[in-house]
CSV table of C-alpha atoms (C1' of nucleotides) in Angstrom, one decimal:
chain,number,residue,atom,x,y,z
A,1157,UNK,CA,-72.4,-114.5,-125.5
A,1158,UNK,CA,-74.5,-115.4,-122.6
A,1159,UNK,CA,-72.0,-118.0,-122.1
A,1160,UNK,CA,-71.8,-119.2,-118.6
A,1161,UNK,CA,-70.2,-116.2,-117.3
A,1162,UNK,CA,-69.0,-118.4,-114.4
A,1163,UNK,CA,-65.5,-119.2,-114.3
A,1164,UNK,CA,-64.6,-118.5,-117.7
A,1165,UNK,CA,-64.9,-120.8,-120.6
A,1166,UNK,CA,-61.9,-122.5,-121.9
A,1167,UNK,CA,-59.2,-120.2,-121.1
A,1168,UNK,CA,-55.7,-121.5,-120.6
A,1169,UNK,CA,-55.9,-121.8,-116.9
A,1170,UNK,CA,-59.5,-122.5,-116.2
A,1171,UNK,CA,-60.2,-121.4,-112.7
A,1172,UNK,CA,-56.5,-121.2,-112.2
A,1173,UNK,CA,-55.7,-118.8,-109.4
A,1174,UNK,CA,-56.7,-121.0,-106.5
A,1175,UNK,CA,-55.3,-124.1,-108.1
A,1176,UNK,CA,-52.1,-122.3,-108.9
A,1177,UNK,CA,-51.8,-121.1,-105.4
A,1178,UNK,CA,-52.3,-124.6,-104.1
A,1179,UNK,CA,-49.6,-125.9,-106.5
A,1180,UNK,CA,-47.1,-123.3,-105.2
A,1181,UNK,CA,-47.9,-124.4,-101.6
A,1182,UNK,CA,-47.2,-128.0,-102.4
A,1183,UNK,CA,-44.1,-127.1,-104.1
A,1184,UNK,CA,-43.0,-125.1,-101.1
A,1185,UNK,CA,-43.4,-128.1,-98.9
A,1186,UNK,CA,-41.5,-130.2,-101.3
A,1187,UNK,CA,-38.6,-127.8,-101.4
A,1188,UNK,CA,-38.4,-127.6,-97.7
A,1189,UNK,CA,-38.4,-131.4,-97.5
A,1190,UNK,CA,-35.5,-131.6,-99.8
A,1191,UNK,CA,-33.5,-128.4,-99.3
A,1192,UNK,CA,-34.6,-127.6,-95.8
A,1193,UNK,CA,-36.0,-124.3,-94.5
A,1194,UNK,CA,-32.6,-122.7,-94.6
A,1195,UNK,CA,-32.0,-123.8,-98.2
A,1196,UNK,CA,-35.3,-123.0,-99.7
A,1197,UNK,CA,-35.1,-120.3,-102.4
A,1198,UNK,CA,-37.9,-118.5,-104.1
A,1199,UNK,CA,-36.5,-119.7,-107.4
A,1200,UNK,CA,-36.6,-123.4,-106.2
A,1201,UNK,CA,-40.2,-123.0,-105.3
A,1202,UNK,CA,-41.1,-121.3,-108.6
A,1203,UNK,CA,-39.3,-124.0,-110.5
A,1204,UNK,CA,-40.9,-126.8,-108.6
A,1205,UNK,CA,-44.3,-125.3,-109.1
A,1206,UNK,CA,-43.7,-124.6,-112.8
A,1207,UNK,CA,-44.3,-120.8,-112.5
A,1208,UNK,CA,-42.4,-117.6,-112.3
A,1209,UNK,CA,-40.7,-116.2,-109.2
A,1210,UNK,CA,-43.0,-113.3,-109.4
A,1211,UNK,CA,-46.1,-115.4,-108.9
A,1212,UNK,CA,-44.8,-116.9,-105.7
A,1213,UNK,CA,-44.3,-113.4,-104.3
A,1214,UNK,CA,-47.7,-112.4,-105.7
A,1215,UNK,CA,-49.6,-115.0,-103.9
A,1216,UNK,CA,-47.7,-115.0,-100.7
A,1217,UNK,CA,-46.1,-111.7,-99.8
A,1218,UNK,CA,-42.6,-112.9,-99.3
A,1219,UNK,CA,-40.5,-116.1,-99.1
A,1220,UNK,CA,-41.2,-116.1,-95.4
A,1221,UNK,CA,-44.9,-115.8,-96.1
A,1222,UNK,CA,-44.8,-118.9,-98.4
A,1223,UNK,CA,-42.9,-120.8,-95.8
A,1224,UNK,CA,-45.4,-119.9,-93.1
A,1225,UNK,CA,-48.3,-120.8,-95.3
A,1226,UNK,CA,-46.7,-124.2,-96.0
A,1227,UNK,CA,-46.4,-124.6,-92.2
A,1228,UNK,CA,-50.0,-124.1,-91.6
A,1229,UNK,CA,-51.0,-126.3,-94.5
A,1230,UNK,CA,-48.9,-129.0,-92.9
A,1231,UNK,CA,-50.5,-128.4,-89.5
A,1232,UNK,CA,-54.0,-128.8,-90.9
A,1233,UNK,CA,-53.2,-131.8,-92.9
A,1234,UNK,CA,-51.5,-133.5,-90.0
A,1235,UNK,CA,-54.6,-133.0,-87.9
A,1236,UNK,CA,-57.0,-134.3,-90.6
A,1237,UNK,CA,-54.8,-137.3,-91.4
A,1238,UNK,CA,-54.5,-138.2,-87.8
A,1239,UNK,CA,-58.1,-137.9,-87.0
A,1240,UNK,CA,-59.2,-139.8,-90.1
A,1241,UNK,CA,-56.6,-142.6,-89.6
A,1242,UNK,CA,-57.5,-143.2,-86.0
A,1243,UNK,CA,-61.2,-143.2,-86.6
A,1244,UNK,CA,-60.8,-146.2,-89.0
A,1245,UNK,CA,-59.4,-148.3,-86.2
A,1246,UNK,CA,-61.7,-150.1,-83.8
A,1247,UNK,CA,-60.4,-150.7,-80.2
A,1248,UNK,CA,-57.6,-149.0,-78.2
A,1249,UNK,CA,-55.1,-151.7,-78.9
A,1250,UNK,CA,-55.7,-151.5,-82.6
A,1251,UNK,CA,-55.4,-147.7,-82.5
A,1252,UNK,CA,-52.2,-147.8,-80.6
A,1253,UNK,CA,-50.8,-150.4,-82.9
A,1254,UNK,CA,-51.8,-148.1,-85.8
A,1255,UNK,CA,-50.0,-145.2,-84.2
A,1256,UNK,CA,-46.8,-147.2,-84.2
A,1257,UNK,CA,-47.3,-147.6,-88.0
A,1258,UNK,CA,-48.2,-144.0,-88.5
A,1259,UNK,CA,-44.9,-142.9,-86.9
A,1260,UNK,CA,-43.2,-145.3,-89.2
A,1261,UNK,CA,-44.2,-143.2,-92.1
A,1262,UNK,CA,-47.6,-143.3,-93.7
A,1263,UNK,CA,-49.9,-140.5,-94.8
A,1264,UNK,CA,-48.8,-137.4,-96.6
A,1265,UNK,CA,-48.2,-135.3,-93.5
A,1266,UNK,CA,-47.8,-137.7,-90.6
A,1267,UNK,CA,-44.5,-139.4,-90.4
A,1268,UNK,CA,-42.6,-137.1,-92.7
A,1269,UNK,CA,-39.8,-136.9,-90.3
A,1270,UNK,CA,-37.3,-134.8,-92.3
A,1271,UNK,CA,-39.9,-132.1,-92.2
A,1272,UNK,CA,-40.3,-132.5,-88.5
A,1273,UNK,CA,-36.6,-132.1,-87.9
A,1274,UNK,CA,-36.6,-129.0,-90.0
A,1275,UNK,CA,-39.6,-127.7,-88.1
A,1276,UNK,CA,-37.9,-128.2,-84.7
A,1277,UNK,CA,-34.8,-126.3,-85.7
A,1278,UNK,CA,-36.8,-123.5,-87.2
A,1279,UNK,CA,-38.8,-123.4,-84.0
A,1280,UNK,CA,-35.6,-122.6,-82.2
A,1281,UNK,CA,-35.4,-119.3,-84.0
A,1282,UNK,CA,-38.8,-118.5,-85.3
A,1283,UNK,CA,-41.8,-117.9,-83.0
A,1284,UNK,CA,-44.3,-118.9,-85.7
A,1285,UNK,CA,-42.7,-122.2,-86.2
A,1286,UNK,CA,-42.5,-122.6,-82.5
A,1287,UNK,CA,-46.2,-122.3,-82.2
A,1288,UNK,CA,-46.9,-124.6,-85.1
A,1289,UNK,CA,-44.7,-127.3,-83.7
A,1290,UNK,CA,-46.2,-126.9,-80.2
A,1291,UNK,CA,-49.6,-127.3,-81.6
A,1292,UNK,CA,-48.7,-130.3,-83.6
A,1293,UNK,CA,-47.1,-131.9,-80.6
A,1294,UNK,CA,-50.1,-131.2,-78.4
A,1295,UNK,CA,-52.4,-132.8,-80.9
A,1296,UNK,CA,-50.3,-135.9,-81.3
A,1297,UNK,CA,-49.9,-136.3,-77.6
A,1298,UNK,CA,-53.6,-135.6,-77.0
A,1299,UNK,CA,-54.4,-138.4,-79.4
A,1300,UNK,CA,-52.0,-140.7,-77.7
A,1301,UNK,CA,-53.4,-139.9,-74.3
A,1302,UNK,CA,-56.9,-140.5,-75.4
A,1303,UNK,CA,-56.1,-143.9,-76.8
A,1304,UNK,CA,-54.2,-144.8,-73.6
A,1305,UNK,CA,-57.0,-143.6,-71.4
A,1306,UNK,CA,-59.5,-145.5,-73.4
A,1307,UNK,CA,-57.4,-148.6,-73.2
A,1308,UNK,CA,-56.9,-148.2,-69.4
A,1309,UNK,CA,-60.6,-147.8,-68.9
A,1310,UNK,CA,-61.3,-150.9,-71.0
A,1311,UNK,CA,-58.7,-152.9,-69.1
A,1312,UNK,CA,-56.4,-153.4,-72.0
A,1313,UNK,CA,-53.6,-151.2,-70.5
A,1314,UNK,CA,-52.5,-150.7,-67.0
A,1315,UNK,CA,-50.1,-147.8,-67.0
A,1316,UNK,CA,-48.5,-146.8,-63.7
A,1317,UNK,CA,-48.8,-143.1,-64.6
A,1318,UNK,CA,-50.6,-142.0,-67.7
A,1319,UNK,CA,-48.9,-138.6,-67.9
A,1320,UNK,CA,-45.5,-140.1,-67.9
A,1321,UNK,CA,-46.5,-142.8,-70.3
A,1322,UNK,CA,-47.7,-140.3,-72.8
A,1323,UNK,CA,-44.6,-138.1,-72.6
A,1324,UNK,CA,-42.3,-141.0,-72.8
A,1325,UNK,CA,-44.0,-142.8,-75.7
A,1326,UNK,CA,-44.3,-139.6,-77.6
A,1327,UNK,CA,-40.7,-138.7,-77.0
A,1328,UNK,CA,-39.5,-142.2,-77.8
A,1329,UNK,CA,-41.2,-141.9,-81.2
A,1330,UNK,CA,-39.4,-138.6,-81.8
A,1331,UNK,CA,-36.1,-140.0,-80.8
A,1332,UNK,CA,-36.5,-143.1,-83.0
A,1333,UNK,CA,-37.7,-141.0,-85.9
A,1334,UNK,CA,-34.5,-139.0,-85.8
A,1335,UNK,CA,-32.6,-142.1,-86.7
A,1336,UNK,CA,-35.0,-142.8,-89.5
A,1337,UNK,CA,-34.9,-139.3,-90.9
A,1338,UNK,CA,-31.1,-139.4,-90.8
A,1339,UNK,CA,-31.1,-142.8,-92.5
A,1340,UNK,CA,-29.2,-144.5,-89.8
A,1341,UNK,CA,-27.9,-147.8,-91.0
A,1342,UNK,CA,-29.8,-149.9,-88.5
A,1343,UNK,CA,-33.1,-148.1,-88.5
A,1344,UNK,CA,-36.0,-149.0,-90.7
A,1345,UNK,CA,-39.7,-148.2,-90.6
A,1346,UNK,CA,-40.4,-151.7,-89.5
A,1347,UNK,CA,-37.8,-151.6,-86.7
A,1348,UNK,CA,-39.1,-148.3,-85.5
A,1349,UNK,CA,-42.7,-149.6,-85.3
A,1350,UNK,CA,-41.5,-152.7,-83.4
A,1351,UNK,CA,-39.3,-150.9,-81.0
A,1352,UNK,CA,-42.0,-148.5,-80.2
A,1353,UNK,CA,-44.7,-151.1,-79.8
A,1354,UNK,CA,-42.5,-153.1,-77.4
A,1355,UNK,CA,-41.9,-150.1,-75.4
A,1356,UNK,CA,-45.6,-149.5,-75.2
A,1357,UNK,CA,-46.2,-153.0,-74.1
A,1358,UNK,CA,-43.8,-152.5,-71.3
A,1359,UNK,CA,-44.9,-149.0,-70.4
A,1360,UNK,CA,-48.6,-149.8,-70.4
A,1361,UNK,CA,-48.1,-153.2,-68.9
A,1362,UNK,CA,-50.2,-154.9,-71.5
A,1363,UNK,CA,-51.1,-158.5,-70.7
A,1364,UNK,CA,-49.5,-160.9,-73.2
B,752,UNK,CA,8.8,-126.2,-82.1
B,753,UNK,CA,10.3,-127.7,-79.1
B,754,UNK,CA,12.9,-125.0,-79.1
B,755,UNK,CA,12.7,-123.1,-75.9
B,756,UNK,CA,13.0,-119.6,-76.9
B,757,UNK,CA,9.3,-119.5,-76.5
B,758,UNK,CA,7.2,-116.8,-77.5
B,759,UNK,CA,8.9,-113.6,-77.2
B,760,UNK,CA,8.6,-111.1,-74.5
B,761,UNK,CA,5.7,-109.0,-73.8
B,762,UNK,CA,4.3,-108.2,-77.2
B,763,UNK,CA,0.7,-107.3,-77.4
B,764,UNK,CA,-0.5,-110.7,-78.1
B,765,UNK,CA,2.0,-112.9,-76.4
B,766,UNK,CA,1.8,-116.3,-78.0
B,767,UNK,CA,-1.3,-115.1,-79.6
B,768,UNK,CA,-1.9,-117.1,-82.7
B,769,UNK,CA,-2.9,-120.4,-81.1
B,770,UNK,CA,-4.9,-118.7,-78.5
B,771,UNK,CA,-6.6,-116.5,-81.0
B,772,UNK,CA,-7.5,-119.4,-83.1
B,773,UNK,CA,-9.0,-121.1,-80.1
B,774,UNK,CA,-11.0,-118.1,-79.2
B,775,UNK,CA,-12.5,-117.9,-82.7
B,776,UNK,CA,-13.4,-121.6,-82.5
B,777,UNK,CA,-15.2,-121.0,-79.2
B,778,UNK,CA,-16.9,-118.0,-80.7
B,779,UNK,CA,-18.1,-120.1,-83.6
B,780,UNK,CA,-19.7,-122.7,-81.3
B,781,UNK,CA,-21.4,-119.9,-79.4
B,782,UNK,CA,-22.7,-118.3,-82.6
B,783,UNK,CA,-24.1,-121.6,-83.8
B,784,UNK,CA,-25.7,-122.2,-80.5
B,785,UNK,CA,-27.6,-119.0,-80.6
B,786,UNK,CA,-28.0,-118.3,-84.3
B,787,UNK,CA,-27.9,-121.8,-85.7
B,788,UNK,CA,-25.8,-123.2,-88.5
B,789,UNK,CA,-27.9,-121.5,-91.0
B,790,UNK,CA,-27.8,-118.2,-89.3
B,791,UNK,CA,-24.1,-118.1,-88.6
B,792,UNK,CA,-22.3,-115.3,-90.4
B,793,UNK,CA,-18.6,-114.6,-90.5
B,794,UNK,CA,-19.2,-111.2,-89.0
B,795,UNK,CA,-21.1,-112.8,-86.1
B,796,UNK,CA,-18.1,-115.0,-85.3
B,797,UNK,CA,-15.6,-112.2,-85.7
B,798,UNK,CA,-17.6,-110.0,-83.4
B,799,UNK,CA,-18.1,-112.7,-80.8
B,800,UNK,CA,-14.4,-113.5,-80.9
B,801,UNK,CA,-13.4,-109.8,-80.8
B,802,UNK,CA,-11.4,-109.9,-84.0
B,803,UNK,CA,-11.8,-109.0,-87.6
B,804,UNK,CA,-13.6,-110.9,-90.3
B,805,UNK,CA,-10.4,-111.3,-92.1
B,806,UNK,CA,-8.8,-113.3,-89.3
B,807,UNK,CA,-11.6,-115.8,-89.2
B,808,UNK,CA,-11.0,-116.5,-92.8
B,809,UNK,CA,-7.2,-116.5,-92.3
B,810,UNK,CA,-7.3,-119.2,-89.7
B,811,UNK,CA,-10.0,-121.3,-91.2
B,812,UNK,CA,-10.2,-121.1,-95.0
B,813,UNK,CA,-13.9,-120.3,-95.2
B,814,UNK,CA,-17.0,-120.0,-93.1
B,815,UNK,CA,-17.7,-123.6,-93.8
B,816,UNK,CA,-14.2,-124.4,-92.6
B,817,UNK,CA,-14.8,-122.7,-89.3
B,818,UNK,CA,-18.1,-124.5,-88.9
B,819,UNK,CA,-16.5,-127.8,-89.6
B,820,UNK,CA,-13.7,-127.1,-87.2
B,821,UNK,CA,-16.2,-126.2,-84.5
B,822,UNK,CA,-18.0,-129.5,-85.2
B,823,UNK,CA,-14.9,-131.6,-84.6
B,824,UNK,CA,-14.0,-129.5,-81.5
B,825,UNK,CA,-17.4,-130.4,-80.2
B,826,UNK,CA,-16.9,-134.0,-81.1
B,827,UNK,CA,-13.7,-134.3,-79.2
B,828,UNK,CA,-14.9,-132.5,-76.2
B,829,UNK,CA,-18.0,-134.6,-76.1
B,830,UNK,CA,-15.9,-137.7,-76.0
B,831,UNK,CA,-13.6,-136.4,-73.3
B,832,UNK,CA,-16.4,-135.1,-71.1
B,833,UNK,CA,-18.3,-138.4,-71.4
B,834,UNK,CA,-15.3,-140.6,-70.6
B,835,UNK,CA,-14.1,-138.4,-67.7
B,836,UNK,CA,-17.6,-138.1,-66.2
B,837,UNK,CA,-18.3,-141.7,-66.3
B,838,UNK,CA,-15.0,-142.7,-64.9
B,839,UNK,CA,-15.8,-140.8,-61.8
B,840,UNK,CA,-18.8,-142.9,-61.0
B,841,UNK,CA,-18.4,-146.3,-59.3
B,842,UNK,CA,-21.0,-148.9,-60.1
B,843,UNK,CA,-23.2,-149.5,-63.1
B,844,UNK,CA,-26.2,-148.2,-61.3
B,845,UNK,CA,-24.4,-145.0,-60.3
B,846,UNK,CA,-23.2,-144.6,-63.9
B,847,UNK,CA,-26.6,-145.0,-65.4
B,848,UNK,CA,-28.0,-142.5,-62.9
B,849,UNK,CA,-25.3,-140.1,-63.9
B,850,UNK,CA,-26.1,-140.5,-67.5
B,851,UNK,CA,-29.6,-139.4,-66.8
B,852,UNK,CA,-28.2,-136.2,-65.3
B,853,UNK,CA,-25.7,-135.7,-68.1
B,854,UNK,CA,-28.5,-135.7,-70.6
B,855,UNK,CA,-30.2,-133.2,-68.5
B,856,UNK,CA,-27.5,-130.8,-69.3
B,857,UNK,CA,-24.1,-130.7,-67.6
B,858,UNK,CA,-20.7,-130.4,-69.0
B,859,UNK,CA,-19.8,-128.0,-71.7
B,860,UNK,CA,-20.4,-130.2,-74.6
B,861,UNK,CA,-22.7,-133.0,-73.4
B,862,UNK,CA,-26.3,-132.0,-72.9
B,863,UNK,CA,-26.2,-128.9,-75.1
B,864,UNK,CA,-29.3,-129.9,-76.9
B,865,UNK,CA,-29.8,-126.9,-79.1
B,866,UNK,CA,-26.5,-127.7,-80.7
B,867,UNK,CA,-27.6,-131.2,-81.1
B,868,UNK,CA,-30.8,-130.2,-82.9
B,869,UNK,CA,-28.8,-128.0,-85.2
B,870,UNK,CA,-26.4,-130.8,-85.9
B,871,UNK,CA,-29.2,-133.2,-86.8
B,872,UNK,CA,-30.6,-130.9,-89.4
B,873,UNK,CA,-27.2,-130.0,-90.8
B,874,UNK,CA,-26.6,-133.7,-91.1
B,875,UNK,CA,-29.6,-133.9,-93.4
B,876,UNK,CA,-27.8,-131.9,-95.9
B,877,UNK,CA,-24.1,-132.0,-95.2
B,878,UNK,CA,-22.1,-135.2,-95.3
B,879,UNK,CA,-19.5,-134.0,-92.8
B,880,UNK,CA,-22.1,-133.2,-90.3
B,881,UNK,CA,-23.7,-136.5,-90.9
B,882,UNK,CA,-20.5,-138.3,-90.1
B,883,UNK,CA,-19.9,-136.2,-87.0
B,884,UNK,CA,-23.4,-136.9,-85.6
B,885,UNK,CA,-23.1,-140.6,-86.4
B,886,UNK,CA,-19.8,-140.8,-84.5
B,887,UNK,CA,-21.3,-138.9,-81.5
B,888,UNK,CA,-24.3,-141.1,-81.5
B,889,UNK,CA,-22.2,-144.2,-81.7
B,890,UNK,CA,-20.1,-143.1,-78.8
B,891,UNK,CA,-23.0,-142.2,-76.6
B,892,UNK,CA,-24.7,-145.5,-77.4
B,893,UNK,CA,-21.6,-147.5,-76.9
B,894,UNK,CA,-21.2,-145.9,-73.4
B,895,UNK,CA,-24.7,-146.7,-72.6
B,896,UNK,CA,-24.4,-150.3,-73.8
B,897,UNK,CA,-21.3,-150.8,-71.8
B,898,UNK,CA,-22.9,-149.6,-68.6
B,899,UNK,CA,-26.0,-151.8,-69.2
B,900,UNK,CA,-23.9,-154.8,-70.0
B,901,UNK,CA,-21.8,-154.2,-66.9
B,902,UNK,CA,-24.9,-153.9,-64.8
B,903,UNK,CA,-26.5,-157.0,-66.4
B,904,UNK,CA,-23.4,-159.0,-65.6
B,905,UNK,CA,-23.4,-157.7,-62.0
B,906,UNK,CA,-27.1,-158.6,-61.6
B,907,UNK,CA,-28.2,-155.0,-61.1
B,908,UNK,CA,-30.1,-155.0,-64.4
B,909,UNK,CA,-32.1,-157.7,-66.2
B,910,UNK,CA,-32.9,-156.4,-69.6
B,911,UNK,CA,-34.9,-158.6,-71.9
B,912,UNK,CA,-32.8,-157.5,-74.9
B,913,UNK,CA,-29.8,-155.3,-74.5
B,914,UNK,CA,-29.8,-154.1,-78.1
B,915,UNK,CA,-33.3,-152.9,-77.9
B,916,UNK,CA,-32.8,-151.4,-74.5
B,917,UNK,CA,-29.9,-149.3,-75.7
B,918,UNK,CA,-31.6,-148.0,-78.7
B,919,UNK,CA,-34.8,-147.2,-76.9
B,920,UNK,CA,-33.1,-145.5,-74.0
B,921,UNK,CA,-30.8,-143.5,-76.2
B,922,UNK,CA,-33.7,-142.5,-78.4
B,923,UNK,CA,-35.9,-141.6,-75.5
B,924,UNK,CA,-33.2,-139.3,-74.3
B,925,UNK,CA,-33.1,-137.6,-77.7
B,926,UNK,CA,-36.8,-137.2,-77.8
B,927,UNK,CA,-37.1,-135.8,-74.3
B,928,UNK,CA,-34.2,-133.5,-75.1
B,929,UNK,CA,-36.1,-132.0,-78.0
B,930,UNK,CA,-38.7,-130.7,-75.6
B,931,UNK,CA,-36.0,-129.3,-73.3
B,932,UNK,CA,-34.2,-127.6,-76.2
B,933,UNK,CA,-37.5,-126.1,-77.4
B,934,UNK,CA,-38.3,-124.9,-73.9
B,935,UNK,CA,-41.5,-126.8,-73.8
B,936,UNK,CA,-43.6,-125.5,-70.9
B,937,UNK,CA,-43.7,-128.7,-69.0
B,938,UNK,CA,-40.1,-130.0,-69.4
B,939,UNK,CA,-37.3,-129.3,-67.1
B,940,UNK,CA,-33.9,-130.8,-66.6
B,941,UNK,CA,-35.1,-132.5,-63.5
B,942,UNK,CA,-38.2,-133.9,-65.2
B,943,UNK,CA,-36.1,-135.2,-68.1
B,944,UNK,CA,-33.8,-136.9,-65.7
B,945,UNK,CA,-36.6,-138.5,-63.8
B,946,UNK,CA,-38.6,-139.6,-66.8
B,947,UNK,CA,-35.6,-141.2,-68.3
B,948,UNK,CA,-34.5,-142.9,-65.1
B,949,UNK,CA,-38.0,-144.4,-64.7
B,950,UNK,CA,-37.9,-145.7,-68.2
B,951,UNK,CA,-34.6,-147.2,-67.5
B,952,UNK,CA,-35.9,-148.9,-64.4
B,953,UNK,CA,-38.7,-150.4,-66.4
B,954,UNK,CA,-36.6,-151.3,-69.4
B,955,UNK,CA,-33.8,-152.9,-67.4
B,956,UNK,CA,-36.2,-154.5,-64.9
B,957,UNK,CA,-34.3,-153.1,-62.0
B,958,UNK,CA,-35.3,-154.6,-58.7
B,959,UNK,CA,-36.7,-151.9,-56.5
C,504,DG,C1',20.9,-103.4,-90.5
C,505,DC,C1',17.7,-105.9,-94.1
C,506,DA,C1',14.8,-109.4,-96.0
C,507,DC,C1',11.1,-112.4,-94.9
C,508,DG,C1',7.3,-115.0,-93.1
C,509,DT,C1',3.4,-114.9,-89.9
C,510,DA,C1',-0.5,-112.6,-87.9
C,511,DC,C1',-3.7,-109.4,-88.6
C,512,DT,C1',-6.9,-105.6,-90.4
C,513,DG,C1',-10.4,-102.9,-93.1
C,514,DA,C1',-11.9,-101.9,-97.4
C,515,DA,C1',-13.3,-103.5,-101.8
C,516,DC,C1',-15.2,-107.0,-104.9
C,517,DG,C1',-18.5,-109.7,-106.8
C,518,DC,C1',-22.2,-113.0,-106.4
C,519,DT,C1',-26.6,-114.7,-104.8
C,520,DC,C1',-31.0,-113.8,-103.9
C,521,DA,C1',-35.5,-111.6,-102.2
C,522,DT,C1',-38.1,-108.1,-103.6
C,523,DT,C1',-39.9,-104.5,-106.8
C,524,DC,C1',-41.7,-103.0,-111.0
C,525,DA,C1',-43.3,-102.0,-115.6
C,526,DG,C1',-45.8,-104.3,-118.4
C,527,DA,C1',-48.8,-108.3,-120.9
C,528,DT,C1',-53.1,-110.9,-120.9
C,529,DA,C1',-57.7,-111.7,-120.3
C,530,DG,C1',-62.1,-111.7,-118.1
C,531,DC,C1',-65.9,-108.4,-116.2
C,532,DC,C1',-68.9,-104.5,-115.9
C,533,DT,C1',-71.4,-100.6,-118.1
D,52,DA,C1',-66.0,-100.7,-127.2
D,53,DG,C1',-63.4,-99.1,-123.4
D,54,DG,C1',-61.9,-99.0,-118.8
D,55,DC,C1',-60.9,-101.9,-114.5
D,56,DT,C1',-59.1,-105.6,-111.9
D,57,DA,C1',-57.0,-110.0,-111.0
D,58,DT,C1',-53.4,-112.9,-112.6
D,59,DC,C1',-49.0,-113.5,-114.2
D,60,DT,C1',-44.2,-112.7,-116.2
D,61,DG,C1',-39.2,-111.4,-116.8
D,62,DA,C1',-36.1,-108.1,-116.0
D,63,DA,C1',-34.1,-104.6,-112.9
D,64,DT,C1',-32.8,-103.3,-108.3
D,65,DG,C1',-30.4,-103.4,-104.3
D,66,DA,C1',-29.0,-105.4,-99.9
D,67,DG,C1',-26.4,-108.8,-97.5
D,68,DC,C1',-22.6,-111.5,-97.2
D,69,DG,C1',-18.4,-114.6,-98.2
D,70,DT,C1',-14.2,-114.0,-100.0
D,71,DT,C1',-10.1,-111.5,-101.8
D,72,DC,C1',-6.6,-108.3,-101.3
D,73,DA,C1',-3.4,-104.6,-100.5
D,74,DG,C1',-1.3,-103.1,-96.7
D,75,DT,C1',0.5,-102.8,-91.6
D,76,DA,C1',3.0,-104.5,-87.7
D,77,DC,C1',6.3,-107.5,-85.7
D,78,DG,C1',9.4,-111.0,-84.6
D,79,DT,C1',13.3,-114.0,-86.6
D,80,DG,C1',17.3,-115.3,-89.2
D,81,DC,C1',21.1,-113.6,-91.8
DNA sequence: GCACGTACTGAACGCTCATTCAGATAGCCT
DNA sequence: AGGCTATCTGAATGAGCGTTCAGTACGTGC
């Protein structure tokens, strides 16, 4: 009897609740990725998570609640991914180079441009989404600015105006990414990374 | 149709049908602009057009039909606006300068970036929209390329690689426009035009 | 005049979907 | 054991919305 007490012995779902919740969140992100915010149904999420519709509504209070939770999950992961990824690189040039690749689509949250597009449009109509995307954008730009400032201080870059350089390079990434997300015939991850890098070379007046 | 006779005397709605249809189309665009594709309801359109729901479905066969029609209206107007606007300008430099302003939001169809965002996301899921946006993009980029080529031939510009310059400048415009559409605190039409123009100066190596 | 097609309306129909709810199951506490 | 709560399910509910439809008004051709 004493039995561990703890989290149950060998029940069907072990310490299920948290894990289940997590699964549903992941499923929500997946559904948004494929069906879009507008096309996401509770039944899609339930099916993707392998649970009942009821449970989705039990854990989050509504469909909107699940979507919001997915949004903040994304936000957190984006930040973690970005921070970790950049820490691995050594100098400013390496970091910037790495950012070009990040945009081209690595990591689970960064570079998932379909999701980004969806977020932008949702931000047009939903205040929560607006805040999330603003926060994401701020973070991304702050990281970019930091790398550039670091490089400028080290003499690797010589931008005419840091503020403008940051905005332009961040915007260019977004613009290029649209074509990637929409599967434009002549846009690949490689091409995106190259185009962006060349722009950075120009913009930051990097010595050859 | 030629037949004179024209439309009757002074009935309530004069030669209404065509005018009515047009009004509904405009209303559809308006609704998409404010509510988005996903949020557009037949009743919204009817109300905005000052007609009954029935009539919307009578002229277009379905809600999707109305949205599609609005899409092609947009496409046509975009093209006309662009062509007319650019013809008014004299040299390549003037034309390019004017394109910066166009992006910043003039003309009824060009520069309406909220609509653009909506179109992009719709293109993720709807083949018709995908084609429309591809066509719009192609036209815009073709115009840009023409201006740049013209300027390069005249010695006003000296781009390292025209293809890359076109893609980057077009993408940058899209990226900057996102911030404008989302009403980012530090993005205005003026700033967009300036940022883009400066990038063009850099990218096309314009002599001061 | 009368039939007829076009333009148009408002009410009704039926379907999809989020949300609610009445349980079922199983651990936990006393 | 017997309640109590957290977790979970499948069916029922009901609202919202696209589409259909029966009907009105009106101009045109005969």
